[in-house]
PDB file of C-alpha atoms in Angstrom:
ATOM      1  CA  UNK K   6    -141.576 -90.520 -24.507  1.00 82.00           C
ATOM      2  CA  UNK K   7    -139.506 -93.024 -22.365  1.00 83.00           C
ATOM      3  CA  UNK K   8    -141.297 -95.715 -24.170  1.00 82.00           C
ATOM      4  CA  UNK K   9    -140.007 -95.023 -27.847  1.00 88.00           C
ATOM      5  CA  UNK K  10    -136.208 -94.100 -25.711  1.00 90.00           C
ATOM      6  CA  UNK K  11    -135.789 -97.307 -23.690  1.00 90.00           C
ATOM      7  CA  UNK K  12    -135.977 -99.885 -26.754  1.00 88.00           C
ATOM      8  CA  UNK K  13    -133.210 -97.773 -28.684  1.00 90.00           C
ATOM      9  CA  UNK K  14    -131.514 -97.333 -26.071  1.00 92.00           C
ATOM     10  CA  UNK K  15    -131.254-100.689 -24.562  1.00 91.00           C
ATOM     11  CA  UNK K  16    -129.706-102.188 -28.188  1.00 91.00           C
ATOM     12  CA  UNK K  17    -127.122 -99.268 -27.964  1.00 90.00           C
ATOM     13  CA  UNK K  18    -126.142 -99.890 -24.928  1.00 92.00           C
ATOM     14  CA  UNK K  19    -126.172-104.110 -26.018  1.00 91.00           C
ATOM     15  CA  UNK K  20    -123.986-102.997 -28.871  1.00 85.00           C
ATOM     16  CA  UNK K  21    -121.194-101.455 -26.923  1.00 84.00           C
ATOM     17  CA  UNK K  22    -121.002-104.063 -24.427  1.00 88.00           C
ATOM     18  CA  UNK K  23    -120.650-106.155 -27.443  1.00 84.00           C
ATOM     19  CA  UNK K  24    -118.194-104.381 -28.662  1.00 78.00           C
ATOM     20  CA  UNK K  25    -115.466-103.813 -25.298  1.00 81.00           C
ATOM     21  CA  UNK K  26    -116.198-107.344 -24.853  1.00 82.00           C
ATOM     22  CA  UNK K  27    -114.513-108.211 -28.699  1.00 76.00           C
ATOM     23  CA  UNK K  28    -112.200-105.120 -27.959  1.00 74.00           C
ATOM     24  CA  UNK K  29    -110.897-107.274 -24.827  1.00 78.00           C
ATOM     25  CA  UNK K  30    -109.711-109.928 -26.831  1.00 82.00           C
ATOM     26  CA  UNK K  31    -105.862-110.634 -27.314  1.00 86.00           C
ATOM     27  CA  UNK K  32    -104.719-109.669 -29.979  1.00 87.00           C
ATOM     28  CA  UNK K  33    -100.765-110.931 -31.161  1.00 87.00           C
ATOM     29  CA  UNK K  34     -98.691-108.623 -33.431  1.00 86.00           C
ATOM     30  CA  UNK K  35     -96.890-111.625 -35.555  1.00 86.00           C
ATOM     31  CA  UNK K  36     -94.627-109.066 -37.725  1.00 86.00           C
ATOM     32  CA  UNK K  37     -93.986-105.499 -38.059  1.00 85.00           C
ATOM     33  CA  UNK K  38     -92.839-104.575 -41.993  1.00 82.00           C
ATOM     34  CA  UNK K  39     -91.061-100.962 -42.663  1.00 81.00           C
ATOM     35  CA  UNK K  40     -91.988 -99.674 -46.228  1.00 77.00           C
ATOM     36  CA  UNK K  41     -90.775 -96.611 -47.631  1.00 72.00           C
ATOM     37  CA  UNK K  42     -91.724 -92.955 -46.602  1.00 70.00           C
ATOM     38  CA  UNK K  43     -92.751 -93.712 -42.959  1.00 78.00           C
ATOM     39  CA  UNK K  44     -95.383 -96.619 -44.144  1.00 81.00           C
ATOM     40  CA  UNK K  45     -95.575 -99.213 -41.537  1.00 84.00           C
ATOM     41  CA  UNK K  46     -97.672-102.495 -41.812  1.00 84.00           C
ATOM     42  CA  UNK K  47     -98.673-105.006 -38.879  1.00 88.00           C
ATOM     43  CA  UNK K  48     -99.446-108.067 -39.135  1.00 89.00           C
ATOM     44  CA  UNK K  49    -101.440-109.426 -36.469  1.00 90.00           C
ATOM     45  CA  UNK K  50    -103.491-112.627 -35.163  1.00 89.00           C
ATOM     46  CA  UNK K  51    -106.693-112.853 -33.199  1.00 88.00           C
ATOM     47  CA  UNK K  52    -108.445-116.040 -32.117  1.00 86.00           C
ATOM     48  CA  UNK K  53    -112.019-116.250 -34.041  1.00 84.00           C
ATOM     49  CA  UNK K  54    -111.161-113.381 -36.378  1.00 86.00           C
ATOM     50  CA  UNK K  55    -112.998-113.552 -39.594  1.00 88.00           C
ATOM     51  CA  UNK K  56    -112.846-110.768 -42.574  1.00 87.00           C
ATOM     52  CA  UNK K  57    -114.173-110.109 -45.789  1.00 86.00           C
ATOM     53  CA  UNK K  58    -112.583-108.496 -48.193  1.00 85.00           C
ATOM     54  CA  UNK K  59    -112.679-104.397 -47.860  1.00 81.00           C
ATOM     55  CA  UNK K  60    -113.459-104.511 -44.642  1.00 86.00           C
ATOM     56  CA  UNK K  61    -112.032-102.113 -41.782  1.00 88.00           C
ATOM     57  CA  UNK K  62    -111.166-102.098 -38.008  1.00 90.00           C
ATOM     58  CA  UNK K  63    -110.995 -99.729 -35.089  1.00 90.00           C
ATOM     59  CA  UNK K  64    -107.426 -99.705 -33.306  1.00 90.00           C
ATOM     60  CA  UNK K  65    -106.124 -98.795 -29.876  1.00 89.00           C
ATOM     61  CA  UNK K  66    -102.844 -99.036 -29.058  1.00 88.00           C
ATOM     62  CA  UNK K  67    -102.733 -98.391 -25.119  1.00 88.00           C
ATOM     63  CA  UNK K  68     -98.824 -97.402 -24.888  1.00 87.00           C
ATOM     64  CA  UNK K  69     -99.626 -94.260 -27.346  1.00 87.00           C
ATOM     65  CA  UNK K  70    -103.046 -93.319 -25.901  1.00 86.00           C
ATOM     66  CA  UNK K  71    -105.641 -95.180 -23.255  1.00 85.00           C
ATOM     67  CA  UNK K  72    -108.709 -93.987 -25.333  1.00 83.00           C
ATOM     68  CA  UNK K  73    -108.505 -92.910 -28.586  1.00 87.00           C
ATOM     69  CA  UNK K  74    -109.603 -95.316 -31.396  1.00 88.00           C
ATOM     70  CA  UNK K  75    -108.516 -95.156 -34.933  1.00 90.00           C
ATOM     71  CA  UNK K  76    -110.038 -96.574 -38.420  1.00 89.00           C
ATOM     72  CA  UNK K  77    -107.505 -98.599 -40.441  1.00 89.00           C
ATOM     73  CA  UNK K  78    -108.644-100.282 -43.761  1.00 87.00           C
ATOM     74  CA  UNK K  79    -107.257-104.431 -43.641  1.00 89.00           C
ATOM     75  CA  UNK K  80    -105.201-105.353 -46.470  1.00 85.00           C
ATOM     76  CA  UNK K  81    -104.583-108.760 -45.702  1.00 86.00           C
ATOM     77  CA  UNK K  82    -107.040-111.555 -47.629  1.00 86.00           C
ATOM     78  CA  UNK K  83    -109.824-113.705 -46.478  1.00 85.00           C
ATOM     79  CA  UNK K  84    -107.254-116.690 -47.424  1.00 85.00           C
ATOM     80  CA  UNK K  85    -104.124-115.261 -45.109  1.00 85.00           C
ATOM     81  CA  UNK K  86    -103.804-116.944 -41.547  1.00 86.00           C
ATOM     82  CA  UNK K  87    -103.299-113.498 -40.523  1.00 88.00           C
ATOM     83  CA  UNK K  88    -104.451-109.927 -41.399  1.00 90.00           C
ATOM     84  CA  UNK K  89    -102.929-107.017 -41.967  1.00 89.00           C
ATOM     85  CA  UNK K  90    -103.184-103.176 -42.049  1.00 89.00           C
ATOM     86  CA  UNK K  91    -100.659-100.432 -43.363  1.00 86.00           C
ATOM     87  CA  UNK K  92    -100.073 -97.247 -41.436  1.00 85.00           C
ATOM     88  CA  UNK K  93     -98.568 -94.210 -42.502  1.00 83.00           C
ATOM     89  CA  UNK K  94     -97.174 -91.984 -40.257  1.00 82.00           C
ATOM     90  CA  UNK K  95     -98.874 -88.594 -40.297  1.00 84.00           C
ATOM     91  CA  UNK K  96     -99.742 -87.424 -36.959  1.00 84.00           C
ATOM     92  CA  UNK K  97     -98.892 -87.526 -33.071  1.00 89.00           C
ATOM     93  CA  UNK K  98    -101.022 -91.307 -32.351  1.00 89.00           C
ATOM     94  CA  UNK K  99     -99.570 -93.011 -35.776  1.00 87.00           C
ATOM     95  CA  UNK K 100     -95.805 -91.298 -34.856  1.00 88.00           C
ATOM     96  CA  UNK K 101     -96.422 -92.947 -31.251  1.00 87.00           C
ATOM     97  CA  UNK K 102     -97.447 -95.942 -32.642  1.00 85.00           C
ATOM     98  CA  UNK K 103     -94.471 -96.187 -35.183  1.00 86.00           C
ATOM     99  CA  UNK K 104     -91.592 -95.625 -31.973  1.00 85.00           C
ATOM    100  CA  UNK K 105     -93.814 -98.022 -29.353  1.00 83.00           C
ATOM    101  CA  UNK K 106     -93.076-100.761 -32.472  1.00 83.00           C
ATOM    102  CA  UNK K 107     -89.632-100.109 -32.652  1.00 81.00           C
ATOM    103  CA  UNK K 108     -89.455 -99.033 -36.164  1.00 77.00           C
ATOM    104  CA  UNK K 109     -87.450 -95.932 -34.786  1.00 74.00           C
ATOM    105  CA  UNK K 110     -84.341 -98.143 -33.643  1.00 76.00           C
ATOM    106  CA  UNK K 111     -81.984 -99.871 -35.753  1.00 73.00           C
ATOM    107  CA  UNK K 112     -81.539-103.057 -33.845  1.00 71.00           C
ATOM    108  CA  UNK K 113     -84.102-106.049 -34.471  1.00 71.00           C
ATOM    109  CA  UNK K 114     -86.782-105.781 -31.914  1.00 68.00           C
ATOM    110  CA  UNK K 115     -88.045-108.747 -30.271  1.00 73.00           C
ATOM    111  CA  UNK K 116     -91.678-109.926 -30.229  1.00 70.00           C
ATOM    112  CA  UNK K 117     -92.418-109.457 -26.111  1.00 70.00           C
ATOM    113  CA  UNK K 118     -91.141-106.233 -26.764  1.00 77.00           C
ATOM    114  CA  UNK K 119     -94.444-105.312 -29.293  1.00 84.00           C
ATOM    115  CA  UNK K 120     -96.897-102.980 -27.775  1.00 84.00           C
ATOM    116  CA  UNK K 121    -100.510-104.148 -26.627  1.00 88.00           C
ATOM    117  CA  UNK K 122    -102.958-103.993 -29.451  1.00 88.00           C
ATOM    118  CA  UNK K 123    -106.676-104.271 -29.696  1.00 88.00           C
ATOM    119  CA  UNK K 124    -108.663-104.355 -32.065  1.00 89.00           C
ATOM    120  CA  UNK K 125    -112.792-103.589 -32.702  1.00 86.00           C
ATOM    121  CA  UNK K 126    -114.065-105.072 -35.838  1.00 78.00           C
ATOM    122  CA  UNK K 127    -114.357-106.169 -38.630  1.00 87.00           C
ATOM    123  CA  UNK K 128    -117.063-103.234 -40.348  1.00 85.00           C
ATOM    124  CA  UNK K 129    -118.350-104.123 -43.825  1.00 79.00           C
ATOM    125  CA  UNK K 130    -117.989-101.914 -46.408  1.00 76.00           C
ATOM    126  CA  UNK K 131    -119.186-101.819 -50.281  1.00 73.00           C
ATOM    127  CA  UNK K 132    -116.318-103.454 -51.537  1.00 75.00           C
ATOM    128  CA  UNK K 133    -117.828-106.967 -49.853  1.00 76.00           C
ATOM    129  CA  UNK K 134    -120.169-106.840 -53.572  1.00 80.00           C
ATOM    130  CA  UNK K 135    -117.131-106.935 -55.421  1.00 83.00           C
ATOM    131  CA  UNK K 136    -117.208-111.266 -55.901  1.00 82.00           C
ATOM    132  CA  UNK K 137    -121.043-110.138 -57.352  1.00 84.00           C
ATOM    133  CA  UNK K 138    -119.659-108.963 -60.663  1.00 87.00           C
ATOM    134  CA  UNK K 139    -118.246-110.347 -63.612  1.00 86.00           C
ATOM    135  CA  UNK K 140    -116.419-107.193 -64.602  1.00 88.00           C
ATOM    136  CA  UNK K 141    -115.544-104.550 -61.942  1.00 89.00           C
ATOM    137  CA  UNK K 142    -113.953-100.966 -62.021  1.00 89.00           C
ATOM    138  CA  UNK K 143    -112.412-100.153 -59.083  1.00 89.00           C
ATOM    139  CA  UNK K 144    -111.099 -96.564 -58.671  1.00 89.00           C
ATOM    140  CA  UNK K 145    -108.761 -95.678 -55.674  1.00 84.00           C
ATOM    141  CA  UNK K 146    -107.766 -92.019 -55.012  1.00 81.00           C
ATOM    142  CA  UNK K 147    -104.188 -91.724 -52.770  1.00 73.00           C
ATOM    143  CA  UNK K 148    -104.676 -93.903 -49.223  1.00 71.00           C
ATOM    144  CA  UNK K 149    -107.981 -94.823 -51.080  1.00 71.00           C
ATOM    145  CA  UNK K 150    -106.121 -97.755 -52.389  1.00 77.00           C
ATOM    146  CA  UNK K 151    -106.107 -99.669 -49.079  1.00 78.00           C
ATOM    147  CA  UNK K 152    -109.270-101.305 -49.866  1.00 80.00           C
ATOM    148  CA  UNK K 153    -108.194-102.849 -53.157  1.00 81.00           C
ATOM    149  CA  UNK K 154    -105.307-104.565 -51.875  1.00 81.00           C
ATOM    150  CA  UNK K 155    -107.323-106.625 -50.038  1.00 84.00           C
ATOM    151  CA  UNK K 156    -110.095-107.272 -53.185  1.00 83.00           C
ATOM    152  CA  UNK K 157    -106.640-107.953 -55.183  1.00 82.00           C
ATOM    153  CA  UNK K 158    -105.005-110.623 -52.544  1.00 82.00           C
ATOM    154  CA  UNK K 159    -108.066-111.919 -52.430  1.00 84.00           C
ATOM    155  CA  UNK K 160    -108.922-112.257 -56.219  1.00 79.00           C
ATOM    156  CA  UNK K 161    -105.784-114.139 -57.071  1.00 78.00           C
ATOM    157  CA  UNK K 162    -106.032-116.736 -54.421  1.00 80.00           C
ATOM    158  CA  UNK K 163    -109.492-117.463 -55.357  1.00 78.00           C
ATOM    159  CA  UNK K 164    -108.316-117.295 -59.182  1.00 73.00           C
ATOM    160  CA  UNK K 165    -105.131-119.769 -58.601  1.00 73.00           C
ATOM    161  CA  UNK K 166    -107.599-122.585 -56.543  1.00 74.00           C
ATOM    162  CA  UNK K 167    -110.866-122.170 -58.174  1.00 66.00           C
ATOM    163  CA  UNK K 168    -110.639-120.556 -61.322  1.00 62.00           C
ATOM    164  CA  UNK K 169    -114.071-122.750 -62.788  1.00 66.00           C
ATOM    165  CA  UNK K 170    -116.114-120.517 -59.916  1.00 72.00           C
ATOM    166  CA  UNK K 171    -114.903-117.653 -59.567  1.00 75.00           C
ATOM    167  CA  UNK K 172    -117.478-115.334 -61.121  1.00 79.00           C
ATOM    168  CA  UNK K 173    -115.271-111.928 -61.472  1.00 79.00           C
ATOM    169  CA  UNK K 174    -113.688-112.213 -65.037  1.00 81.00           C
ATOM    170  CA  UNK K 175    -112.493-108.811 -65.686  1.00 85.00           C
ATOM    171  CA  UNK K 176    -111.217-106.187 -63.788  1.00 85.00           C
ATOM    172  CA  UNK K 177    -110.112-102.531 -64.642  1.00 90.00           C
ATOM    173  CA  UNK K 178    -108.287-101.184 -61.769  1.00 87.00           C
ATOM    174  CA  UNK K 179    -107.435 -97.236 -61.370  1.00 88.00           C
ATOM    175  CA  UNK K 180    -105.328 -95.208 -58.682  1.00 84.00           C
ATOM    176  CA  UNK K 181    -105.066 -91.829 -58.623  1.00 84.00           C
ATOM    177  CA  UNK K 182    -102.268 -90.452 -56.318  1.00 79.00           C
ATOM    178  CA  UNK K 183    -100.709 -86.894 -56.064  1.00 74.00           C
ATOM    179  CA  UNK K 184     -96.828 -87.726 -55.874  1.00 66.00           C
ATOM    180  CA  UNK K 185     -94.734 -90.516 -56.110  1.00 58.00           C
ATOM    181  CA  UNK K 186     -94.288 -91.106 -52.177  1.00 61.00           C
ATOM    182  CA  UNK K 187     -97.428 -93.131 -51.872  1.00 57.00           C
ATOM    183  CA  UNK K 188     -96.411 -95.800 -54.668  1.00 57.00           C
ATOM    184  CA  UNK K 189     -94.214 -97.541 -52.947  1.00 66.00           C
ATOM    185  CA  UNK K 190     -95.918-100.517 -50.904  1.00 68.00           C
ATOM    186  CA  UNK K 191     -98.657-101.180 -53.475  1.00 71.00           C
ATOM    187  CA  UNK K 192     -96.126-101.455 -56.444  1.00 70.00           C
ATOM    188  CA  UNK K 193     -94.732-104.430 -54.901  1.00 70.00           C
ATOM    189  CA  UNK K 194     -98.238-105.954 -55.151  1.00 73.00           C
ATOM    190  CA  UNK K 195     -98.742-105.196 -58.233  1.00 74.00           C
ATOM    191  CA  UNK K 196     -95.855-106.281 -59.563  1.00 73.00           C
ATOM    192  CA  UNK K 197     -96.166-109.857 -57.694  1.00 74.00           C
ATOM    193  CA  UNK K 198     -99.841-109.882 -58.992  1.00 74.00           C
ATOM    194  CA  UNK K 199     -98.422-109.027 -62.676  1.00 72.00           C
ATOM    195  CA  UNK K 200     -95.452-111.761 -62.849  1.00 73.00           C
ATOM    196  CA  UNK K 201     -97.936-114.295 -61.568  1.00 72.00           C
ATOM    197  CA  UNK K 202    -100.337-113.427 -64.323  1.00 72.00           C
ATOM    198  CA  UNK K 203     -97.973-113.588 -67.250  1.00 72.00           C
ATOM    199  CA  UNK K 204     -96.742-116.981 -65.652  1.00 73.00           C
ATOM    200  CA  UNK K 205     -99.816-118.002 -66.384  1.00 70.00           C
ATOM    201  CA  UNK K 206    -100.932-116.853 -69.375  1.00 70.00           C
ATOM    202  CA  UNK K 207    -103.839-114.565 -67.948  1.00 68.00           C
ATOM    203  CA  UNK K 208    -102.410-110.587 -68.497  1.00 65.00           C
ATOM    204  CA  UNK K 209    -105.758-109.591 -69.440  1.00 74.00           C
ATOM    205  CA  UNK K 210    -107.087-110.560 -66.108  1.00 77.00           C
ATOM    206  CA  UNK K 211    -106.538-107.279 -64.636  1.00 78.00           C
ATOM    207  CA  UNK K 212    -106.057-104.012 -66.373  1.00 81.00           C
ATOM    208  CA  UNK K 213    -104.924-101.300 -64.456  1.00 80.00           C
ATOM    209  CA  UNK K 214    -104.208 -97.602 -64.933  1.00 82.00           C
ATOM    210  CA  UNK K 215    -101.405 -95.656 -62.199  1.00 80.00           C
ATOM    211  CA  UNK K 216    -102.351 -91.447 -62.667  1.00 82.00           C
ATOM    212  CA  UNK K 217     -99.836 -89.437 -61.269  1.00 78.00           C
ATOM    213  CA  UNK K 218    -101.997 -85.669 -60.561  1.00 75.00           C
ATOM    214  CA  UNK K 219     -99.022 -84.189 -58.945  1.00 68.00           C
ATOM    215  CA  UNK K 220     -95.674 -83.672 -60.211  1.00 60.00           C
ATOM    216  CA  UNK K 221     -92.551 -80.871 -61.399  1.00 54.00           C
ATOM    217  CA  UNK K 222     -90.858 -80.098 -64.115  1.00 53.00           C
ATOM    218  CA  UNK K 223     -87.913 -82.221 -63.082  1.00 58.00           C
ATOM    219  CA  UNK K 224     -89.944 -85.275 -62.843  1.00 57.00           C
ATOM    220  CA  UNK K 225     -91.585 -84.241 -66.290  1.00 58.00           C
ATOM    221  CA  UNK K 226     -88.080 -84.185 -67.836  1.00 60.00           C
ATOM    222  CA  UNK K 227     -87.023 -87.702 -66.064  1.00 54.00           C
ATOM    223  CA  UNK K 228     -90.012 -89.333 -67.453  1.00 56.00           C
ATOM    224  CA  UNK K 229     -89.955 -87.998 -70.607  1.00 57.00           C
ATOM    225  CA  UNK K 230     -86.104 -89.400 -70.681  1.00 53.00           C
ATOM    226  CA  UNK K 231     -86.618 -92.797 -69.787  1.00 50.00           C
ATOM    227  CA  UNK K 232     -90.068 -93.302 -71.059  1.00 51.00           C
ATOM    228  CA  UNK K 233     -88.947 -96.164 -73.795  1.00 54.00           C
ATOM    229  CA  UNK K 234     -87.896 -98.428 -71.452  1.00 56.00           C
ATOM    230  CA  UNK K 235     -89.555-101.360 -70.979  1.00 55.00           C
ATOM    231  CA  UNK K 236     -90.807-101.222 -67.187  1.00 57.00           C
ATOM    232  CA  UNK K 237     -92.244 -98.000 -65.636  1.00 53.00           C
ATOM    233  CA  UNK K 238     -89.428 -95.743 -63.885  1.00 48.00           C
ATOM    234  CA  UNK K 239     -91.537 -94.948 -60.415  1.00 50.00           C
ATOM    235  CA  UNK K 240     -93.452 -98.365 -60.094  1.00 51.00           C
ATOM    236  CA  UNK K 241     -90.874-100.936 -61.943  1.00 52.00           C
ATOM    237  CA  UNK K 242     -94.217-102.285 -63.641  1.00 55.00           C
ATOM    238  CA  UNK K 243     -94.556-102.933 -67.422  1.00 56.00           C
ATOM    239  CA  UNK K 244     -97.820-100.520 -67.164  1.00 58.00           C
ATOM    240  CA  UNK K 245     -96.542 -97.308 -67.411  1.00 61.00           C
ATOM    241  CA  UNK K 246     -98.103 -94.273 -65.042  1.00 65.00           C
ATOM    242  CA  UNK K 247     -99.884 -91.709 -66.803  1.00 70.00           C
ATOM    243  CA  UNK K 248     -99.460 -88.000 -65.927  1.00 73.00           C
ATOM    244  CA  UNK K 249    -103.110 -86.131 -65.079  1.00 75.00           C
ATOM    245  CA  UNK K 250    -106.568 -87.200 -64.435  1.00 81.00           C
ATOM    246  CA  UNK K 251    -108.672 -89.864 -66.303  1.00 82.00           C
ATOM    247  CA  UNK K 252    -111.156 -88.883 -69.011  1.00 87.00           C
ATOM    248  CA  UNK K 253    -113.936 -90.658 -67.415  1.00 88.00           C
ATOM    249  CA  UNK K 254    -116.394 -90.312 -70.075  1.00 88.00           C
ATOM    250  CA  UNK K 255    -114.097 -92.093 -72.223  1.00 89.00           C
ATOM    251  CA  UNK K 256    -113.098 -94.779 -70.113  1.00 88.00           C
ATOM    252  CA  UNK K 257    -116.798 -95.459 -69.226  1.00 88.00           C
ATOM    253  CA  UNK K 258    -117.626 -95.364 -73.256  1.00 90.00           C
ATOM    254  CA  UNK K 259    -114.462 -97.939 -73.641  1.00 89.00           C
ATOM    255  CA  UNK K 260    -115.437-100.532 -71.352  1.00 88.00           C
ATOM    256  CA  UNK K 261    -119.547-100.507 -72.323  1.00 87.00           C
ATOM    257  CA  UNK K 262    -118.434-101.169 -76.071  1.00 87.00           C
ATOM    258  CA  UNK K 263    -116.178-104.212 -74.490  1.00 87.00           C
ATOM    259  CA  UNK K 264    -118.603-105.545 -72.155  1.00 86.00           C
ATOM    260  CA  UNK K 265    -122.264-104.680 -74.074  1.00 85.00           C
ATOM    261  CA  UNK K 266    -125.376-106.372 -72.068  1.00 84.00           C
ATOM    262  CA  UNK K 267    -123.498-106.830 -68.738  1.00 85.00           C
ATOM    263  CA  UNK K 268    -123.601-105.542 -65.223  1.00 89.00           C
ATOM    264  CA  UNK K 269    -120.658-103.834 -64.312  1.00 88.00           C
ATOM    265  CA  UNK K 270    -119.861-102.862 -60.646  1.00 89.00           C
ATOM    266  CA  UNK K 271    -118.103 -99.271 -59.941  1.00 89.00           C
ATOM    267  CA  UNK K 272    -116.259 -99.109 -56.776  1.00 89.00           C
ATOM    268  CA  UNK K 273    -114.618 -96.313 -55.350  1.00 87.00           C
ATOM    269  CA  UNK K 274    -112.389 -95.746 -52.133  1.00 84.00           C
ATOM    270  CA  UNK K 275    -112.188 -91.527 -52.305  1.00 81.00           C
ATOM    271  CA  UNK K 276    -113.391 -88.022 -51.972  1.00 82.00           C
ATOM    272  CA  UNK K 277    -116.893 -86.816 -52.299  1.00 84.00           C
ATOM    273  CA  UNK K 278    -115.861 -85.243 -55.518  1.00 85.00           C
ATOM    274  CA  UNK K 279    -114.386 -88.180 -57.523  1.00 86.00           C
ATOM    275  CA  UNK K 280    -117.906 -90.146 -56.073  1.00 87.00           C
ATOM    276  CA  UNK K 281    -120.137 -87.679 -57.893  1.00 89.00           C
ATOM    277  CA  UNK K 282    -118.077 -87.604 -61.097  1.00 89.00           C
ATOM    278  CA  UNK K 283    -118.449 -91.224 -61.027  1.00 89.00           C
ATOM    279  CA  UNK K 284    -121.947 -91.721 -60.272  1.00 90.00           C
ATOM    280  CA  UNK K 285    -122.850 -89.178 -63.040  1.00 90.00           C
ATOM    281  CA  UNK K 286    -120.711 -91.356 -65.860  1.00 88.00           C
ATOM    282  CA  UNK K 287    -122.169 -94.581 -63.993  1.00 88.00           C
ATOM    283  CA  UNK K 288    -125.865 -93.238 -64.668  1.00 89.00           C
ATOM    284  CA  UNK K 289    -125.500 -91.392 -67.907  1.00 87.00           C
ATOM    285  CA  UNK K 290    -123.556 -94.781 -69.295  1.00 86.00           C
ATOM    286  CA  UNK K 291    -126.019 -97.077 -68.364  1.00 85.00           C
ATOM    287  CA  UNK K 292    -128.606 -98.042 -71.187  1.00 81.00           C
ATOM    288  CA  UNK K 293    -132.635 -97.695 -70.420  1.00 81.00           C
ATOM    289  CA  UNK K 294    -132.684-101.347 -71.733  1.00 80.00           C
ATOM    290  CA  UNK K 295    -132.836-104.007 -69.276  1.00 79.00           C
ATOM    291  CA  UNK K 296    -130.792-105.886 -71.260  1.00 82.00           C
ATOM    292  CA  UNK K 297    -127.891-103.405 -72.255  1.00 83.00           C
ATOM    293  CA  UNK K 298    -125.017-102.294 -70.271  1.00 86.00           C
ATOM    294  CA  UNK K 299    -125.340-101.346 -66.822  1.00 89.00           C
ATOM    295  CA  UNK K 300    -122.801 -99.326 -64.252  1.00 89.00           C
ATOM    296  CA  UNK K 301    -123.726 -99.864 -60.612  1.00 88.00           C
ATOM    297  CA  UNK K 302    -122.074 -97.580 -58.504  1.00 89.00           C
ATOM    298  CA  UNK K 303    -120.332 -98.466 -55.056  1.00 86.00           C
ATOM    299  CA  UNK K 304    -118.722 -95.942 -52.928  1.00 81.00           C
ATOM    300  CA  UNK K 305    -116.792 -95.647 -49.677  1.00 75.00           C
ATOM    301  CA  UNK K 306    -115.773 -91.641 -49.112  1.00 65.00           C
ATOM    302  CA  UNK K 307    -112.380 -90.446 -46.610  1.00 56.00           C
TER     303      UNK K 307
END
């Protein structure tokens, strides 16, 4: 038995020296940003750090607790000189983590004043594939969004340097969130990403579809009031948010007929539910011809 228990065990053991060892490294908190709601992003620097877009790291913030190790999603781009995650604050570590930053005092805090940070990663996920496409759907249910900034960032610096070779064409973007809380960081990129687009001719670039599943009959009354103005009145984006869930068989059926004969990647960032709606639609969509349309389903589950 020891035989078949030493090699294994000898590569784990490899990997997590691997691992303290890139854990160890200094890691600089550059800026500290306070969104809305208790949503805090840092922006940190690490010397030989190198992402993809998607990716995730482990995080350990040794004022707030010695051991534990948390999962945040990076929504910074490949292209930034720094990356980025966003934390919301939920729980005992992320409410530590929030007061050791100073986002609980008024005053400006200074930079030696930052907690210690390290940081284990980057992990790959499926939303690397994303560049592999021509036409994407990617479908993000509440936090499930994380991901996507990062695919967004990314997609518009690549489109605004080297439009000629960038392969992704199309993109059909949905987020599904239960109140209006969670909006609030993301709008702002999307409303950057939309501006930039119009500037230059390309609104088609990105389509993209807000769902609110969760709201009262105040809301309902607000948005019926307002809804002929010209920008959305939760986002402030021309788009305006639609009020349930998506008709997936439709929306499948919609973008085949635009797209006939192509390979279309499905990504998701959500629960195990939404992933087996999606990779029902994905198969029952896709045509038995090799040359008709084709959904290839992606998934990352919280």
């Amino acid at each position: 038995t020891w035989k078949w228990v030493v090699g294994p065990m000898f590569l784990y053991l490899c990997e997590r020296l691997v691992r303290f060892w890139r854990s160890q490294q200094k890691v600089v908190i550059t800026k500290v940003v306070i969104h809305p709601f208790k949503t805090i992003e840092l922006q940190m620097m690490k010397k030989g750090f190198k992402m993809e877009v998607g990716q995730y790291v482990f995080v350990k913030c040794p004022a707030v607790s010695k051991l534990e190790w948390h999962p945040f999603t990076l929504t910074s781009a490949p292209e930034e000189d720094y990356f980025s995650i966003h934390v919301r604050i939920v729980g005992d570590w992320t409410e530590g983590l929030f007061n050791a930053c100073g986002c609980d005092k008024q005053e400006f805090q200074e930079a030696w004043k930052l907690p210690k940070i390290a940081v284990d990663g980057p992990f790959g996920t499926a939303s690397e594939d994303v560049f592999s496409y021509e036409t994407v759907m990617l479908v993000g249910a509440g936090i499930g969004v994380t991901p996507f900034a990062s695919v967004l960032k990314s997609v518009w610096y690549k489109y605004c340097h080297d439009a000629t070779n960038l392969k992704l064409k199309k993109i059909y973007f949905y987020w599904l969130c239960r109140d209006t809380h969670a909006f609030e960081w993301f709008a702002d990129l999307l409303q950057s990403l939309e501006a930039q687009m119009q500037e230059r001719n390309n609104a088609d670039f990105l389509s993209y579809n807000i769902y609110l599943t969760g709201w009262d009959e105040t809301q309902a009354t607000h948005f019926v009031v307002h809804h002929e103005e010209e920008k959305d009145v939760i986002t402030g984006l021309k788009q305006k948010t639609l009020y349930g869930r998506p008709n997936w068989e439709n929306e499948f059926k919609t973008i085949a007929g635009k797209h006939p004969g192509s390979r279309i990647g499905v990504f998701l960032c959500g629960p195990e539910g939404l992933a087996d709606t999606l990779n029902k639609q994905s198969i029952s969509n896709s045509e038995a011809d090799p040359r008709g349309v084709h959904f290839i389903f992606n998934k990352e589950n919280f």
